[in-house]
Amino acid sequence: MRNFKIKKRTKPIFISKAAFVNVTLIAGITIFMALATVTGKLVSDNMLPSDSPVLNPQTPTPDVTPNAPDDATSKSISIRLDAKDYYFVQFGVFSSLENARSCANSIVSKGGAGYVKEIEGKHYVYAMSYTQNDDAKTVVSQLKSQGYSTMLKRYSHSGLKVDLSGSPTTLDSLKNAIEGISKIPDELETIIFDIDKGNLKGESITESLTQLKNKINGYLDILKLYSEQSGIFSGAAEYCTAVNADVEGVLELTENSSLSPSLKFVYINSIFELIEYLDNCVIE
């Protein structure tokens, strides 16, 4: 394969830095889980052809060409990931990791994610995440009306855009893979929603997770072919590998009581992994 370089991208990431005094009550967690369920959003082979994308250094913009530069079937496309916000219900922020884990364990015992995120030496504990702001605000507002100190925290990525040209088969496959991985958190959220609503049970849960795992493996097969040529593809391959390992871990669980909070943990982790990937996706 020939090497290529891709020029400037929109640099992503926005993370709010709001913090608040630590407080976590088991009663509050119980009410939270009930409210979240009401909202319906509880977060509780074919190889590519040998034509390899190559940068044409004579052009002022990224130009990925096939092995035969004069190929009449060459085309141009844009790989674009739109900016996206994720909304988290935060149950505490602690200077002590031990206290954060204690809070997280309490949340897990009630079916939530119990996800601990360290930012600048502080440990934030999240019970759930939403892709819709209104769902998250409803839960936070209801909890506050009951006297419990939770808050809404937003994490965002500002997206990605890169223009390429070259073999239609190659570019279409890469475009599908890059756009596909950006939707993995949404697909996990949908599975969790269906589980909490009772639409997925037993073998149906395993089937849905296996289908997602196979889809991720399909993206990974494509991205591996070009991972040595650009950070955008190698980073995406690493993201697929990490999320796939997490999903496999959930599939190996034998206790149904552990599946729901574990899957919610994987869901939240997939969001942070995606944001990190985009933040470090340097296109040279």
Coordinates of N, CA, C and O in Angstrom, one line a residue, residues 8-179:
K8 N -5.6 19.4 7.3 CA -6.3 19.9 8.5 C -7.7 19.4 8.7 O -8.5 19.2 7.8
R9 N -8.1 19.2 9.9 CA -9.4 18.8 10.3 C -9.9 19.8 11.4 O -9.2 20.6 11.9
T10 N -11.2 19.8 11.6 CA -11.8 20.6 12.7 C -11.4 19.9 14.0 O -11.7 18.8 14.3
K11 N -10.7 20.6 14.9 CA -10.3 20.0 16.2 C -11.4 19.9 17.1 O -12.1 20.9 17.4
P12 N -11.7 18.7 17.6 CA -12.9 18.5 18.5 C -12.6 18.6 19.9 O -11.5 18.8 20.4
I13 N -13.6 18.6 20.6 CA -13.8 18.4 22.1 C -14.2 19.7 22.8 O -13.6 20.7 22.7
F14 N -15.2 19.5 23.5 CA -15.6 20.5 24.5 C -16.0 19.8 25.7 O -16.8 18.8 25.6
I15 N -15.5 20.2 26.8 CA -15.9 19.5 28.1 C -16.2 20.6 29.1 O -15.4 21.4 29.4
S16 N -17.4 20.5 29.6 CA -17.8 21.5 30.7 C -17.0 21.2 31.9 O -16.6 20.0 32.2
K17 N -16.7 22.2 32.8 CA -15.9 21.9 34.0 C -16.6 22.3 35.3 O -16.0 22.5 36.3
A18 N -18.0 22.2 35.2 CA -18.7 22.5 36.4 C -18.5 21.4 37.4 O -18.3 20.3 37.1
A19 N -18.5 21.8 38.7 CA -18.3 20.8 39.8 C -19.1 21.2 40.9 O -19.6 22.3 41.0
F20 N -19.4 20.3 41.8 CA -20.2 20.6 42.9 C -19.8 19.7 44.1 O -19.1 18.8 44.0
V21 N -20.4 20.1 45.3 CA -20.0 19.4 46.5 C -20.5 18.0 46.5 O -21.6 17.7 46.0
N22 N -19.7 17.1 47.0 CA -20.1 15.7 46.9 C -21.3 15.3 47.8 O -21.4 15.8 48.9
V23 N -22.2 14.6 47.2 CA -23.4 14.1 48.0 C -24.0 13.0 47.3 O -24.3 13.1 46.1
T24 N -24.2 11.9 47.9 CA -24.9 10.8 47.3 C -25.8 10.1 48.3 O -25.2 9.7 49.4
L25 N -27.0 9.9 48.1 CA -27.9 9.2 49.0 C -28.6 8.1 48.3 O -29.0 8.2 47.2
I26 N -28.6 6.9 49.0 CA -29.2 5.7 48.4 C -30.7 6.0 48.0 O -31.1 5.5 46.9
A27 N -31.4 6.7 48.8 CA -32.8 7.0 48.5 C -32.9 7.8 47.2 O -33.7 7.6 46.3
G28 N -32.0 8.7 47.0 CA -31.9 9.5 45.8 C -31.7 8.7 44.6 O -32.2 8.9 43.5
I29 N -30.8 7.7 44.8 CA -30.4 6.9 43.6 C -31.6 6.0 43.2 O -32.0 5.9 42.1
T30 N -32.4 5.5 44.3 CA -33.6 4.7 44.0 C -34.6 5.5 43.2 O -35.2 5.1 42.2
I31 N -34.8 6.8 43.6 CA -35.8 7.6 42.9 C -35.3 7.9 41.5 O -36.0 7.9 40.5
F32 N -34.0 8.2 41.4 CA -33.4 8.4 40.1 C -33.7 7.3 39.1 O -34.1 7.5 38.0
M33 N -33.4 6.1 39.6 CA -33.6 4.9 38.7 C -35.0 4.8 38.2 O -35.3 4.5 37.1
A34 N -36.0 5.1 39.1 CA -37.4 5.0 38.8 C -37.8 6.1 37.7 O -38.4 5.8 36.8
L35 N -37.2 7.3 38.0 CA -37.5 8.4 37.0 C -36.9 8.1 35.7 O -37.5 8.4 34.6
A36 N -35.7 7.5 35.7 CA -35.1 7.3 34.4 C -35.8 6.2 33.6 O -35.9 6.3 32.4
T37 N -36.4 5.3 34.3 CA -37.2 4.2 33.6 C -38.4 4.8 33.0 O -38.8 4.5 31.9
V38 N -39.0 5.8 33.7 CA -40.2 6.4 33.2 C -39.9 7.2 31.9 O -40.7 7.2 30.9
T39 N -38.7 7.8 31.8 CA -38.4 8.5 30.6 C -38.1 7.6 29.5 O -38.0 8.0 28.3
G40 N -37.9 6.3 29.8 CA -37.7 5.3 28.7 C -36.2 5.4 28.3 O -35.9 4.9 27.2
K41 N -35.3 6.0 29.1 CA -34.0 6.1 28.7 C -33.0 5.7 29.8 O -32.0 6.3 30.0
L42 N -33.3 4.7 30.6 CA -32.5 4.3 31.7 C -31.2 3.8 31.1 O -31.2 3.0 30.2
V43 N -30.1 4.4 31.7 CA -28.8 3.9 31.2 C -28.3 3.0 32.3 O -27.8 3.4 33.3
S44 N -28.9 2.4 32.9 CA -28.7 1.5 34.0 C -27.4 0.7 33.7 O -26.4 1.3 33.9
D45 N -16.7 -11.5 3.7 CA -15.8 -10.7 4.3 C -14.7 -10.5 3.4 O -13.8 -11.2 3.3
N46 N -15.5 -9.5 3.4 CA -14.7 -9.4 2.1 C -13.6 -8.4 2.3 O -13.9 -7.3 2.8
M47 N -12.4 -8.7 1.8 CA -11.3 -7.7 1.9 C -11.5 -6.7 0.9 O -12.0 -6.9 -0.2
L48 N -11.0 -5.5 1.2 CA -11.0 -4.4 0.2 C -10.0 -4.7 -1.0 O -9.1 -5.4 -0.8
P49 N -10.3 -4.1 -2.1 CA -9.3 -4.3 -3.2 C -8.0 -3.8 -2.9 O -7.8 -3.0 -2.0
S50 N -7.0 -4.2 -3.7 CA -5.6 -3.8 -3.3 C -5.3 -2.3 -3.6 O -4.2 -1.8 -3.2
D51 N -6.2 -1.6 -4.3 CA -5.9 -0.2 -4.5 C -5.9 0.5 -3.2 O -6.8 0.5 -2.4
S52 N -4.8 1.2 -3.0 CA -4.5 1.9 -1.7 C -4.5 3.4 -1.9 O -4.0 3.9 -2.8
P53 N -5.2 4.1 -0.9 CA -5.3 5.6 -1.0 C -3.9 6.2 -0.9 O -3.2 5.9 0.0
V54 N -3.6 7.1 -1.8 CA -2.3 7.8 -1.8 C -2.6 9.3 -2.0 O -3.3 9.7 -2.9
L55 N -1.9 10.1 -1.3 CA -2.0 11.6 -1.4 C -1.2 12.0 -2.6 O -0.1 11.6 -2.9
N56 N -1.9 12.8 -3.4 CA -1.2 13.4 -4.6 C -0.6 14.8 -4.1 O -1.3 15.7 -3.8
P57 N 0.7 14.9 -3.9 CA 1.3 16.1 -3.3 C 1.2 17.3 -4.2 O 1.5 18.4 -3.7
Q58 N 0.8 17.1 -5.4 CA 0.7 18.3 -6.3 C -0.6 19.1 -6.1 O -0.7 20.2 -6.6
T59 N -1.5 18.5 -5.4 CA -2.8 19.2 -5.2 C -2.8 19.9 -3.9 O -2.3 19.4 -2.9
P60 N -3.5 21.1 -3.8 CA -3.5 21.9 -2.6 C -4.4 21.3 -1.5 O -4.4 21.7 -0.3
T61 N -5.3 20.3 -1.8 CA -6.2 19.7 -0.9 C -6.0 18.2 -0.9 O -5.4 17.7 -1.8
P62 N -6.4 17.5 0.2 CA -6.2 16.1 0.3 C -6.8 15.4 -1.0 O -8.0 15.6 -1.3
D63 N -6.0 14.6 -1.6 CA -6.4 13.9 -2.8 C -6.0 12.5 -2.7 O -4.8 12.2 -2.9
V64 N -6.9 11.5 -2.5 CA -6.5 10.2 -2.3 C -6.8 9.5 -3.7 O -7.9 9.5 -4.1
T65 N -5.8 8.9 -4.3 CA -5.9 8.4 -5.7 C -5.7 6.9 -5.6 O -5.0 6.4 -4.8
P66 N -6.3 6.1 -6.5 CA -6.1 4.7 -6.6 C -4.8 4.4 -7.3 O -4.1 5.3 -7.7
N67 N -4.4 3.1 -7.4 CA -3.2 2.7 -8.0 C -3.0 3.2 -9.4 O -1.9 3.5 -9.8
A68 N -4.1 3.2 -10.1 CA -4.1 3.7 -11.4 C -4.6 5.2 -11.4 O -5.8 5.4 -11.4
P69 N -3.7 6.2 -11.4 CA -4.1 7.6 -11.2 C -5.1 8.0 -12.3 O -5.9 9.0 -12.1
D70 N -5.1 7.4 -13.5 CA -5.9 7.9 -14.6 C -7.3 7.1 -14.6 O -8.0 7.3 -15.6
D71 N -7.5 6.4 -13.6 CA -8.8 5.6 -13.5 C -10.0 6.5 -13.6 O -10.2 7.4 -12.8
A72 N -10.8 6.2 -14.6 CA -11.9 7.1 -14.9 C -13.0 6.9 -13.8 O -13.9 7.8 -13.7
T73 N -12.9 5.9 -13.0 CA -13.9 5.7 -12.0 C -13.6 6.4 -10.7 O -14.3 6.3 -9.7
S74 N -12.5 7.0 -10.6 CA -12.1 7.8 -9.4 C -13.1 8.8 -9.1 O -13.7 9.4 -9.9
K75 N -13.4 9.0 -7.7 CA -14.3 10.0 -7.3 C -13.9 10.7 -6.1 O -12.9 10.3 -5.5
S76 N -14.6 11.7 -5.7 CA -14.3 12.4 -4.4 C -15.4 12.3 -3.5 O -16.6 12.3 -3.9
I77 N -15.1 12.2 -2.2 CA -16.1 12.2 -1.1 C -15.6 13.0 0.1 O -14.5 13.3 0.2
S78 N -16.6 13.2 1.0 CA -16.2 13.8 2.3 C -16.6 12.8 3.4 O -17.8 12.3 3.4
I79 N -15.7 12.6 4.3 CA -16.0 11.8 5.5 C -16.3 12.8 6.6 O -15.4 13.6 6.9
R80 N -17.5 12.9 7.0 CA -17.9 13.9 8.0 C -18.6 13.3 9.2 O -19.5 12.5 9.1
L81 N -18.2 13.7 10.4 CA -18.9 13.4 11.6 C -19.4 14.7 12.2 O -18.6 15.6 12.5
D82 N -20.7 14.8 12.4 CA -21.2 16.0 12.9 C -21.0 16.1 14.4 O -20.8 15.1 15.1
A83 N -20.9 17.3 14.9 CA -20.7 17.6 16.3 C -21.9 16.9 17.1 O -23.0 16.9 16.6
K84 N -21.6 16.5 18.3 CA -22.6 15.8 19.0 C -22.4 16.0 20.5 O -21.3 16.1 21.0
D85 N -23.5 16.2 21.3 CA -23.5 16.4 22.7 C -24.0 15.1 23.4 O -24.9 14.4 22.9
Y86 N -23.4 14.8 24.6 CA -23.9 13.7 25.4 C -24.2 14.3 26.8 O -23.4 15.1 27.3
Y87 N -25.3 13.9 27.4 CA -25.7 14.5 28.7 C -25.7 13.5 29.8 O -26.3 12.4 29.7
F88 N -25.0 13.8 30.8 CA -24.7 12.8 31.9 C -25.4 13.3 33.2 O -25.4 14.5 33.5
V89 N -26.0 12.4 33.9 CA -26.5 12.7 35.3 C -25.4 12.3 36.3 O -25.1 11.2 36.4
Q90 N -25.0 13.3 36.9 CA -23.8 13.2 37.8 C -24.3 13.1 39.3 O -25.1 14.0 39.7
F91 N -23.8 12.1 40.0 CA -24.3 11.9 41.4 C -23.3 12.4 42.4 O -23.5 12.4 43.6
G92 N -22.1 12.7 42.0 CA -21.1 13.2 43.0 C -19.8 13.5 42.3 O -19.5 13.1 41.2
V93 N -19.0 14.3 43.1 CA -17.6 14.6 42.7 C -16.8 14.6 43.9 O -17.2 15.1 45.0
F94 N -15.7 13.8 43.9 CA -14.9 13.5 45.1 C -13.4 13.7 44.8 O -12.9 13.5 43.7
S95 N -12.8 14.2 45.9 CA -11.3 14.3 45.8 C -10.7 12.9 46.1 O -9.6 12.6 45.6
S96 N -11.5 12.1 46.8 CA -11.0 10.7 47.1 C -11.6 9.7 46.2 O -12.8 9.6 46.0
L97 N -10.7 8.9 45.6 CA -11.1 7.8 44.7 C -11.9 6.8 45.4 O -12.9 6.3 44.9
E98 N -11.5 6.5 46.7 CA -12.2 5.5 47.5 C -13.7 5.9 47.7 O -14.6 5.1 47.6
N99 N -13.9 7.2 48.0 CA -15.3 7.7 48.2 C -16.1 7.7 46.9 O -17.3 7.4 46.9
A100 N -15.4 8.0 45.8 CA -16.1 7.9 44.5 C -16.5 6.5 44.2 O -17.6 6.3 43.7
R101 N -15.6 5.6 44.5 CA -16.0 4.2 44.2 C -17.1 3.7 45.1 O -17.9 2.9 44.7
S102 N -17.1 4.2 46.3 CA -18.2 3.8 47.2 C -19.5 4.3 46.7 O -20.5 3.6 46.7
C103 N -19.5 5.5 46.2 CA -20.7 6.1 45.6 C -21.1 5.3 44.3 O -22.3 4.9 44.1
A104 N -20.1 5.0 43.5 CA -20.4 4.2 42.3 C -21.0 2.8 42.6 O -21.9 2.4 41.9
N105 N -20.4 2.2 43.6 CA -21.0 0.8 44.0 C -22.4 0.9 44.4 O -23.2 0.0 44.1
S106 N -22.8 2.0 45.1 CA -24.2 2.2 45.5 C -25.1 2.3 44.3 O -26.2 1.7 44.2
I107 N -24.6 3.0 43.3 CA -25.4 3.2 42.0 C -25.5 1.9 41.3 O -26.6 1.5 40.8
V108 N -24.4 1.1 41.2 CA -24.4 -0.2 40.5 C -25.4 -1.1 41.2 O -26.1 -1.9 40.5
S109 N -25.5 -1.1 42.5 CA -26.4 -2.0 43.2 C -27.8 -1.7 42.9 O -28.7 -2.5 43.1
K110 N -28.1 -0.5 42.4 CA -29.5 -0.1 42.0 C -29.7 -0.2 40.5 O -30.7 0.2 39.9
G111 N -28.6 -0.7 39.7 CA -28.8 -0.9 38.3 C -28.2 0.1 37.4 O -28.4 0.1 36.2
G112 N -27.5 1.1 38.0 CA -26.9 2.2 37.2 C -25.5 1.9 36.8 O -24.9 0.8 37.2
A113 N -24.9 2.7 36.0 CA -23.5 2.5 35.5 C -22.5 2.6 36.6 O -21.5 1.8 36.7
G114 N -22.6 3.5 37.5 CA -21.5 3.7 38.5 C -20.2 4.0 37.9 O -19.2 3.5 38.3
Y115 N -20.2 4.9 36.9 CA -19.0 5.2 36.2 C -18.2 6.3 36.8 O -18.8 7.4 37.1
V116 N -16.9 6.1 37.1 CA -16.1 7.1 37.7 C -15.1 7.7 36.6 O -14.4 7.0 36.0
K117 N -15.2 9.0 36.5 CA -14.3 9.7 35.5 C -13.4 10.7 36.3 O -13.9 11.6 37.0
E118 N -12.1 10.6 36.1 CA -11.2 11.5 36.7 C -10.9 12.7 35.8 O -10.5 12.5 34.7
I119 N -11.0 13.9 36.3 CA -10.7 15.1 35.6 C -10.0 16.0 36.5 O -10.5 16.4 37.6
E120 N -8.8 16.3 36.2 CA -8.0 17.3 36.9 C -7.9 17.0 38.4 O -8.1 17.8 39.3
G121 N -7.7 15.7 38.7 CA -7.6 15.3 40.1 C -8.9 15.0 40.9 O -8.8 14.6 42.0
K122 N -10.0 15.3 40.3 CA -11.3 15.0 40.9 C -12.0 13.9 40.2 O -11.8 13.6 39.0
H123 N -12.8 13.2 41.0 CA -13.4 12.0 40.5 C -15.0 12.2 40.5 O -15.6 12.4 41.5
Y124 N -15.5 12.2 39.2 CA -16.9 12.4 39.0 C -17.6 11.1 38.8 O -17.1 10.2 38.1
V125 N -18.8 10.9 39.4 CA -19.5 9.7 39.4 C -20.8 9.9 38.6 O -21.6 10.8 38.9
Y126 N -21.0 9.0 37.6 CA -22.1 9.1 36.7 C -23.0 7.9 36.8 O -22.5 6.8 36.8
A127 N -24.3 8.1 36.8 CA -25.2 7.0 36.8 C -25.7 6.6 35.5 O -26.1 5.5 35.2
M128 N -25.7 7.6 34.5 CA -26.3 7.3 33.2 C -25.9 8.4 32.3 O -25.3 9.4 32.7
S129 N -26.2 8.2 31.0 CA -26.0 9.3 30.0 C -27.1 9.2 29.0 O -27.7 8.2 28.8
Y130 N -27.4 10.4 28.5 CA -28.5 10.5 27.5 C -27.9 11.1 26.2 O -27.1 12.0 26.3
T131 N -28.5 10.8 25.1 CA -28.2 11.5 23.8 C -29.2 12.7 23.7 O -28.9 13.6 22.9
Q132 N -30.3 12.7 24.4 CA -31.3 13.7 24.4 C -31.2 14.6 25.6 O -31.4 14.0 26.7
N133 N -31.0 15.9 25.5 CA -30.9 16.8 26.6 C -32.2 16.8 27.5 O -32.1 16.8 28.7
D134 N -33.3 16.7 26.8 CA -34.6 16.8 27.6 C -34.8 15.6 28.5 O -35.3 15.8 29.6
D135 N -34.3 14.4 28.1 CA -34.5 13.3 28.9 C -33.6 13.5 30.2 O -34.1 13.2 31.3
A136 N -32.4 13.9 30.0 CA -31.5 14.1 31.1 C -32.0 15.2 32.1 O -32.0 15.1 33.3
K137 N -32.5 16.3 31.5 CA -33.0 17.4 32.3 C -34.2 17.0 33.1 O -34.4 17.5 34.3
T138 N -35.1 16.2 32.6 CA -36.2 15.8 33.3 C -35.9 15.0 34.6 O -36.4 15.3 35.6
V139 N -34.9 14.1 34.4 CA -34.5 13.3 35.6 C -33.8 14.2 36.6 O -34.1 14.2 37.8
V140 N -32.9 15.1 36.2 CA -32.2 16.0 37.1 C -33.2 16.9 37.8 O -33.1 17.1 39.0
S141 N -34.1 17.5 37.1 CA -35.1 18.4 37.7 C -36.0 17.7 38.7 O -36.2 18.3 39.8
Q142 N -36.4 16.5 38.4 CA -37.2 15.8 39.4 C -36.5 15.4 40.6 O -37.0 15.5 41.7
L143 N -35.2 15.1 40.5 CA -34.4 14.7 41.6 C -34.2 16.0 42.5 O -34.2 15.9 43.7
K144 N -33.9 17.1 41.9 CA -33.7 18.3 42.6 C -35.0 18.7 43.4 O -34.9 19.3 44.5
S145 N -36.1 18.5 42.8 CA -37.4 18.8 43.5 C -37.6 18.0 44.7 O -38.4 18.4 45.6
Q146 N -36.9 16.8 44.7 CA -37.0 16.0 45.9 C -35.9 16.3 46.9 O -35.8 15.6 48.0
G147 N -35.1 17.3 46.6 CA -34.0 17.7 47.5 C -32.7 17.0 47.4 O -31.8 17.1 48.2
Y148 N -32.5 16.3 46.3 CA -31.3 15.6 46.0 C -30.4 16.4 45.1 O -30.8 16.9 44.1
S149 N -29.1 16.4 45.4 CA -28.2 17.2 44.6 C -27.5 16.4 43.5 O -26.5 15.8 43.7
T150 N -28.2 16.4 42.4 CA -27.6 15.8 41.2 C -27.4 17.0 40.2 O -28.0 18.1 40.4
M151 N -26.7 16.8 39.2 CA -26.5 17.8 38.2 C -26.3 17.2 36.8 O -26.0 16.0 36.7
L152 N -26.6 18.0 35.8 CA -26.5 17.6 34.4 C -25.1 18.1 33.9 O -24.7 19.3 34.1
K153 N -24.4 17.2 33.3 CA -23.1 17.6 32.8 C -23.0 17.2 31.3 O -23.4 16.1 31.0
R154 N -22.5 18.1 30.5 CA -22.4 17.8 29.1 C -21.0 17.6 28.6 O -20.1 18.3 29.0
Y155 N -20.8 16.5 27.8 CA -19.5 16.3 27.1 C -19.8 16.3 25.6 O -20.9 15.8 25.2
S156 N -18.9 16.9 24.8 CA -19.2 17.0 23.4 C -17.9 16.8 22.6 O -16.8 16.9 23.1
H157 N -18.2 16.4 21.3 CA -17.1 16.4 20.4 C -17.6 17.3 19.2 O -18.8 17.4 19.0
S158 N -16.7 18.0 18.6 CA -17.0 19.0 17.5 C -17.0 18.4 16.1 O -17.1 19.1 15.1
G159 N -16.8 17.1 16.1 CA -16.9 16.4 14.8 C -15.6 16.3 14.0 O -14.6 16.6 14.5
L160 N -15.8 15.9 12.8 CA -14.6 15.6 11.9 C -15.0 15.8 10.5 O -16.1 15.3 10.1
K161 N -14.2 16.3 9.7 CA -14.4 16.4 8.2 C -13.1 16.3 7.5 O -12.2 17.0 7.8
V162 N -13.1 15.4 6.5 CA -11.9 15.2 5.7 C -12.4 14.8 4.3 O -13.3 14.0 4.1
D163 N -11.8 15.5 3.3 CA -12.1 15.3 1.9 C -11.1 14.3 1.3 O -9.9 14.5 1.4
L164 N -11.6 13.3 0.6 CA -10.7 12.3 -0.1 C -11.2 12.1 -1.5 O -12.4 12.3 -1.8
S165 N -10.3 11.6 -2.3 CA -10.7 11.2 -3.7 C -9.9 9.9 -4.0 O -8.8 9.7 -3.5
G166 N -10.5 9.0 -4.8 CA -9.9 7.8 -5.1 C -10.8 6.7 -5.6 O -11.9 7.0 -6.1
S167 N -10.5 5.5 -5.4 CA -11.3 4.3 -5.8 C -12.7 4.4 -5.1 O -12.7 4.4 -3.8
P168 N -13.8 4.3 -5.8 CA -15.1 4.3 -5.2 C -15.3 3.2 -4.1 O -15.8 3.5 -3.0
T169 N -14.8 2.0 -4.4 CA -15.0 0.9 -3.5 C -14.3 1.2 -2.2 O -14.8 1.0 -1.1
T170 N -13.0 1.6 -2.3 CA -12.2 1.9 -1.1 C -12.8 3.0 -0.3 O -13.0 2.9 0.9
L171 N -13.1 4.1 -0.9 CA -13.6 5.3 -0.2 C -15.0 5.0 0.4 O -15.2 5.4 1.6
D172 N -15.8 4.3 -0.3 CA -17.2 4.0 0.3 C -17.0 3.1 1.5 O -17.7 3.3 2.5
S173 N -16.1 2.2 1.5 CA -15.9 1.3 2.6 C -15.3 2.1 3.8 O -15.8 1.9 5.0
L174 N -14.4 2.9 3.6 CA -13.8 3.7 4.7 C -14.8 4.7 5.3 O -14.9 4.9 6.5
K175 N -15.6 5.3 4.4 CA -16.6 6.2 4.8 C -17.7 5.5 5.7 O -18.1 6.0 6.8
N176 N -18.1 4.3 5.3 CA -19.0 3.6 6.1 C -18.5 3.2 7.4 O -19.2 3.3 8.5
A177 N -17.2 2.9 7.5 CA -16.6 2.5 8.8 C -16.4 3.6 9.7 O -16.8 3.5 10.9
I178 N -16.0 4.8 9.2 CA -15.8 5.9 10.1 C -17.1 6.5 10.6 O -17.3 6.8 11.8
E179 N -18.1 6.6 9.7 CA -19.4 7.0 10.1 C -20.1 6.0 11.1 O -20.8 6.4 12.0

